[in-house]
């Protein structure tokens, strides 16, 4: 419970943590509650971490836990015994709305800057217009350059249909695209540090999985370290 509390409080975008045994059966939740199903063995994230023994991040989906239908992603990491055997998985549910609020705080509101984040398929994960979340980017959107692995600054059309200055990049390993945008009338050019802002956002996206992975590995290594 202590470790779950540390992980939960490390990032306010975390909704809950699910602890699964080697067969995908739920053994614990934090914060406390009831499981929405007895086994998670069929969930893609469980199957992926069991097969690869590597962390896995899902595509965005609507939560089935509550009636609000929040958009979430799940970050799952494997739990291994000291001998290396697969012992189960821990899945962290990330609230996209909360994550979006964290990311938008980095933008300069005085210049009407805002971030847009999409997954590798072009589905919008984060946008200042909530009704656009879950929709697909227009085919000619600049953010597809970020999805393809490129980064840069360009003048182009924004998803709201207006002209803007757009700095774009990608989230490594996930294939997501990320862009910082501002209406053209509010800015002549972005600061040279604009890409550093994008990398700051990337660190927020990854912080949950990084903290989770470090804590789990430390916990699993503790018996070995104590014995030595």
CSV table of C-alpha atoms in Angstrom, one decimal:
chain,number,residue,atom,x,y,z
A,1,UNK,CA,0.0,0.0,0.0
A,2,UNK,CA,2.8,2.4,0.8
A,3,UNK,CA,4.4,2.0,-2.6
A,4,UNK,CA,1.0,2.4,-4.3
A,5,UNK,CA,0.5,5.6,-2.4
A,6,UNK,CA,3.9,6.9,-3.6
A,7,UNK,CA,3.1,6.1,-7.2
A,8,UNK,CA,-0.4,7.5,-7.0
A,9,UNK,CA,0.6,10.8,-5.4
A,10,UNK,CA,3.6,11.3,-7.8
A,11,UNK,CA,1.4,12.6,-10.5
A,12,UNK,CA,-2.1,14.1,-10.3
A,13,UNK,CA,-3.1,12.7,-13.7
A,14,UNK,CA,-3.0,9.1,-12.3
A,15,UNK,CA,-6.6,7.8,-11.7
A,16,UNK,CA,-5.9,4.4,-10.2
A,17,UNK,CA,-3.4,1.6,-10.0
A,18,UNK,CA,-4.4,-2.1,-10.7
A,19,UNK,CA,-2.2,-4.9,-9.4
A,20,UNK,CA,-2.5,-8.2,-11.3
A,21,UNK,CA,-1.1,-11.6,-10.6
A,22,UNK,CA,0.7,-13.8,-13.2
A,23,UNK,CA,-2.6,-15.0,-14.5
A,24,UNK,CA,-4.1,-11.5,-14.9
A,25,UNK,CA,-6.4,-11.8,-11.9
A,26,UNK,CA,-6.8,-8.6,-9.9
A,27,UNK,CA,-5.3,-8.7,-6.5
A,28,UNK,CA,-5.3,-5.1,-5.4
A,29,UNK,CA,-6.5,-1.6,-6.3
A,30,UNK,CA,-5.4,1.9,-5.3
A,31,UNK,CA,-7.2,4.0,-4.4
A,32,UNK,CA,-9.4,1.3,-2.9
A,33,UNK,CA,-12.5,0.2,-4.8
A,34,UNK,CA,-13.9,-2.8,-6.6
A,35,UNK,CA,-12.7,-4.5,-9.7
A,36,UNK,CA,-14.9,-4.0,-12.8
A,37,UNK,CA,-14.1,-7.5,-13.9
A,38,UNK,CA,-12.5,-10.6,-12.2
A,39,UNK,CA,-9.7,-11.2,-14.7
A,40,UNK,CA,-7.7,-8.8,-16.9
A,41,UNK,CA,-5.9,-11.6,-18.7
A,42,UNK,CA,-7.6,-10.7,-22.0
A,43,UNK,CA,-6.5,-7.0,-21.8
A,44,UNK,CA,-4.0,-6.1,-24.5
A,45,UNK,CA,-1.7,-4.4,-22.0
A,46,UNK,CA,-1.5,-7.5,-19.8
A,47,UNK,CA,-0.7,-9.8,-22.8
A,48,UNK,CA,1.9,-7.4,-24.1
A,49,UNK,CA,3.9,-7.0,-20.8
A,50,UNK,CA,3.6,-10.8,-20.2
A,51,UNK,CA,5.0,-11.6,-23.6
A,52,UNK,CA,7.7,-8.9,-23.8
A,53,UNK,CA,8.5,-8.2,-20.1
A,54,UNK,CA,8.6,-4.5,-21.2
A,55,UNK,CA,6.4,-1.5,-20.2
A,56,UNK,CA,3.5,-0.9,-22.5
A,57,UNK,CA,1.3,2.1,-23.2
A,58,UNK,CA,-2.2,1.6,-24.6
A,59,UNK,CA,-4.0,3.7,-27.2
A,60,UNK,CA,-6.5,6.2,-25.8
A,61,UNK,CA,-9.9,4.7,-24.8
A,62,UNK,CA,-13.0,5.6,-22.8
A,63,UNK,CA,-13.0,4.3,-19.3
A,64,UNK,CA,-15.6,1.6,-18.3
A,65,UNK,CA,-15.1,2.2,-14.6
A,66,UNK,CA,-17.4,5.3,-14.3
A,67,UNK,CA,-20.4,6.7,-16.1
A,68,UNK,CA,-18.6,9.8,-17.3
A,69,UNK,CA,-16.7,8.0,-20.1
A,70,UNK,CA,-13.4,9.7,-19.4
A,71,UNK,CA,-10.7,9.3,-22.0
A,72,UNK,CA,-7.7,7.4,-20.5
A,73,UNK,CA,-4.6,5.6,-21.4
A,74,UNK,CA,-3.1,2.7,-19.4
A,75,UNK,CA,0.6,2.3,-18.7
A,76,UNK,CA,1.5,-1.3,-17.7
A,77,UNK,CA,4.8,-2.6,-16.4
A,78,UNK,CA,5.7,-6.2,-15.6
A,79,UNK,CA,6.5,-7.5,-12.1
A,80,UNK,CA,9.3,-10.1,-12.0
A,81,UNK,CA,10.6,-12.2,-9.2
A,82,UNK,CA,14.2,-12.2,-8.2
A,83,UNK,CA,14.8,-15.2,-10.4
A,84,UNK,CA,13.3,-13.3,-13.4
A,85,UNK,CA,10.0,-15.2,-13.6
A,86,UNK,CA,6.9,-13.3,-14.6
A,87,UNK,CA,5.0,-12.5,-11.5
A,88,UNK,CA,2.2,-10.2,-12.8
A,89,UNK,CA,1.7,-6.6,-13.8
A,90,UNK,CA,0.8,-3.2,-12.5
A,91,UNK,CA,-1.3,-1.0,-14.7
A,92,UNK,CA,-1.7,2.7,-14.1
A,93,UNK,CA,-4.7,4.5,-15.5
A,94,UNK,CA,-3.9,8.0,-16.7
A,95,UNK,CA,-6.8,10.6,-17.0
A,96,UNK,CA,-6.3,12.4,-20.3
A,97,UNK,CA,-8.2,15.5,-19.1
A,98,UNK,CA,-5.9,15.9,-16.0
A,99,UNK,CA,-2.8,15.2,-18.1
A,100,UNK,CA,-4.0,17.8,-20.6
A,101,UNK,CA,-4.4,20.4,-17.8
A,102,UNK,CA,-0.8,19.7,-16.7
A,103,UNK,CA,0.5,20.1,-20.2
A,104,UNK,CA,-1.4,23.3,-21.0
A,105,UNK,CA,0.1,24.9,-18.0
A,106,UNK,CA,3.4,25.0,-19.8
A,107,UNK,CA,2.0,27.1,-22.7
A,108,UNK,CA,2.1,30.9,-22.5
A,109,UNK,CA,-1.6,31.9,-22.1
A,110,UNK,CA,-0.8,35.6,-22.9
A,111,UNK,CA,0.0,34.6,-26.5
A,112,UNK,CA,-2.9,32.1,-26.7
A,113,UNK,CA,-0.4,29.2,-26.9
A,114,UNK,CA,-1.8,25.7,-26.5
A,115,UNK,CA,-0.7,22.1,-26.9
A,116,UNK,CA,-2.2,19.5,-29.1
A,117,UNK,CA,-1.2,15.8,-28.6
A,118,UNK,CA,-2.3,12.9,-30.8
A,119,UNK,CA,-1.6,9.2,-30.8
A,120,UNK,CA,0.2,7.4,-33.7
A,121,UNK,CA,-3.1,7.1,-35.6
A,122,UNK,CA,-3.9,10.8,-35.5
A,123,UNK,CA,-6.6,10.6,-32.8
A,124,UNK,CA,-6.5,13.7,-30.7
A,125,UNK,CA,-5.6,13.0,-27.0
A,126,UNK,CA,-5.1,16.5,-25.7
A,127,UNK,CA,-6.6,19.8,-27.0
A,128,UNK,CA,-7.8,23.0,-25.5
A,129,UNK,CA,-11.2,22.4,-27.1
A,130,UNK,CA,-12.6,19.4,-25.1
A,131,UNK,CA,-15.0,18.3,-27.8
A,132,UNK,CA,-12.1,17.6,-30.2
A,133,UNK,CA,-10.6,15.0,-27.9
A,134,UNK,CA,-11.1,11.6,-29.4
A,135,UNK,CA,-11.6,12.9,-33.0
A,136,UNK,CA,-9.1,12.4,-35.8
A,137,UNK,CA,-6.8,15.1,-37.1
A,138,UNK,CA,-7.5,16.6,-40.5
A,139,UNK,CA,-5.4,14.8,-43.2
A,140,UNK,CA,-3.3,17.9,-43.9
A,141,UNK,CA,-2.6,18.7,-40.2
A,142,UNK,CA,1.0,19.7,-39.4
A,143,UNK,CA,1.0,17.3,-36.4
A,144,UNK,CA,1.4,14.4,-38.8
A,145,UNK,CA,4.9,15.6,-39.3
A,146,UNK,CA,5.5,15.1,-35.6
A,147,UNK,CA,3.9,11.6,-35.7
A,148,UNK,CA,6.3,10.7,-38.5
A,149,UNK,CA,9.2,11.5,-36.2
A,150,UNK,CA,10.1,15.0,-37.5
A,151,UNK,CA,10.4,18.2,-35.5
A,152,UNK,CA,10.4,21.9,-36.4
A,153,UNK,CA,8.5,25.1,-36.5
A,154,UNK,CA,6.2,26.0,-39.3
A,155,UNK,CA,3.4,28.4,-40.2
A,156,UNK,CA,0.2,26.5,-41.0
A,157,UNK,CA,-3.4,25.8,-40.4
A,158,UNK,CA,-4.6,24.9,-36.9
A,159,UNK,CA,-7.4,22.4,-36.1
A,160,UNK,CA,-9.7,25.3,-35.4
A,161,UNK,CA,-9.3,26.4,-39.0
A,162,UNK,CA,-7.2,29.5,-38.4
A,163,UNK,CA,-3.6,30.3,-39.4
A,164,UNK,CA,-1.0,29.8,-36.7
A,165,UNK,CA,2.7,29.3,-35.8
A,166,UNK,CA,3.2,25.7,-34.9
A,167,UNK,CA,6.2,23.9,-33.3
A,168,UNK,CA,5.9,20.2,-33.6
A,169,UNK,CA,7.7,17.1,-32.5
A,170,UNK,CA,7.1,13.5,-31.4
A,171,UNK,CA,7.0,11.4,-28.2
A,172,UNK,CA,9.8,8.8,-28.6
A,173,UNK,CA,8.8,5.1,-28.5
A,174,UNK,CA,5.0,5.9,-28.5
A,175,UNK,CA,4.9,7.4,-31.9
A,176,UNK,CA,2.6,10.2,-30.7
A,177,UNK,CA,2.7,13.7,-32.2
A,178,UNK,CA,2.9,16.9,-30.1
A,179,UNK,CA,2.5,20.5,-31.2
A,180,UNK,CA,2.7,23.9,-29.5
A,181,UNK,CA,0.6,26.4,-31.4
A,182,UNK,CA,-0.3,30.0,-31.3
A,183,UNK,CA,-2.6,32.1,-33.7
A,184,UNK,CA,-0.4,33.9,-36.2
A,185,UNK,CA,-1.6,37.4,-35.1
A,186,UNK,CA,-0.2,36.8,-31.6
A,187,UNK,CA,3.3,35.8,-32.5
A,188,UNK,CA,6.0,36.5,-35.1
A,189,UNK,CA,8.0,33.4,-34.2
A,190,UNK,CA,8.4,31.1,-31.3
A,191,UNK,CA,11.3,31.4,-28.9
A,192,UNK,CA,14.4,29.4,-29.7
A,193,UNK,CA,13.5,27.4,-26.5
A,194,UNK,CA,10.2,26.3,-27.8
A,195,UNK,CA,11.4,22.7,-28.5
A,196,UNK,CA,12.6,22.6,-24.9
A,197,UNK,CA,9.0,23.2,-23.9
A,198,UNK,CA,7.9,20.3,-26.0
A,199,UNK,CA,10.5,18.1,-24.3
A,200,UNK,CA,9.2,19.3,-20.9
A,201,UNK,CA,5.8,18.0,-21.9
A,202,UNK,CA,7.3,14.7,-23.1
A,203,UNK,CA,8.8,14.3,-19.6
A,204,UNK,CA,5.3,14.8,-18.0
A,205,UNK,CA,3.9,12.1,-20.3
A,206,UNK,CA,6.6,9.6,-19.3
A,207,UNK,CA,6.9,10.5,-15.6
A,208,UNK,CA,4.2,8.1,-14.4
A,209,UNK,CA,5.8,5.1,-16.2
A,210,UNK,CA,9.3,6.1,-15.1
A,211,UNK,CA,8.4,6.5,-11.4
A,212,UNK,CA,6.4,3.3,-11.5
A,213,UNK,CA,9.1,1.3,-13.1
A,214,UNK,CA,11.8,2.6,-10.7
A,215,UNK,CA,9.7,2.0,-7.6
A,216,UNK,CA,8.8,-1.5,-8.8
A,217,UNK,CA,12.3,-2.5,-9.7
A,218,UNK,CA,13.6,-1.1,-6.4
A,219,UNK,CA,11.0,-3.1,-4.5
A,220,UNK,CA,11.8,-6.3,-6.4
A,221,UNK,CA,15.6,-5.8,-5.9
A,222,UNK,CA,15.3,-5.0,-2.2
A,223,UNK,CA,15.3,-8.6,-1.0
A,224,UNK,CA,18.5,-9.3,-2.9
A,225,UNK,CA,20.1,-6.2,-1.7
A,226,UNK,CA,19.1,-6.9,1.9
A,227,UNK,CA,20.5,-10.4,1.7
A,228,UNK,CA,23.9,-9.3,0.4
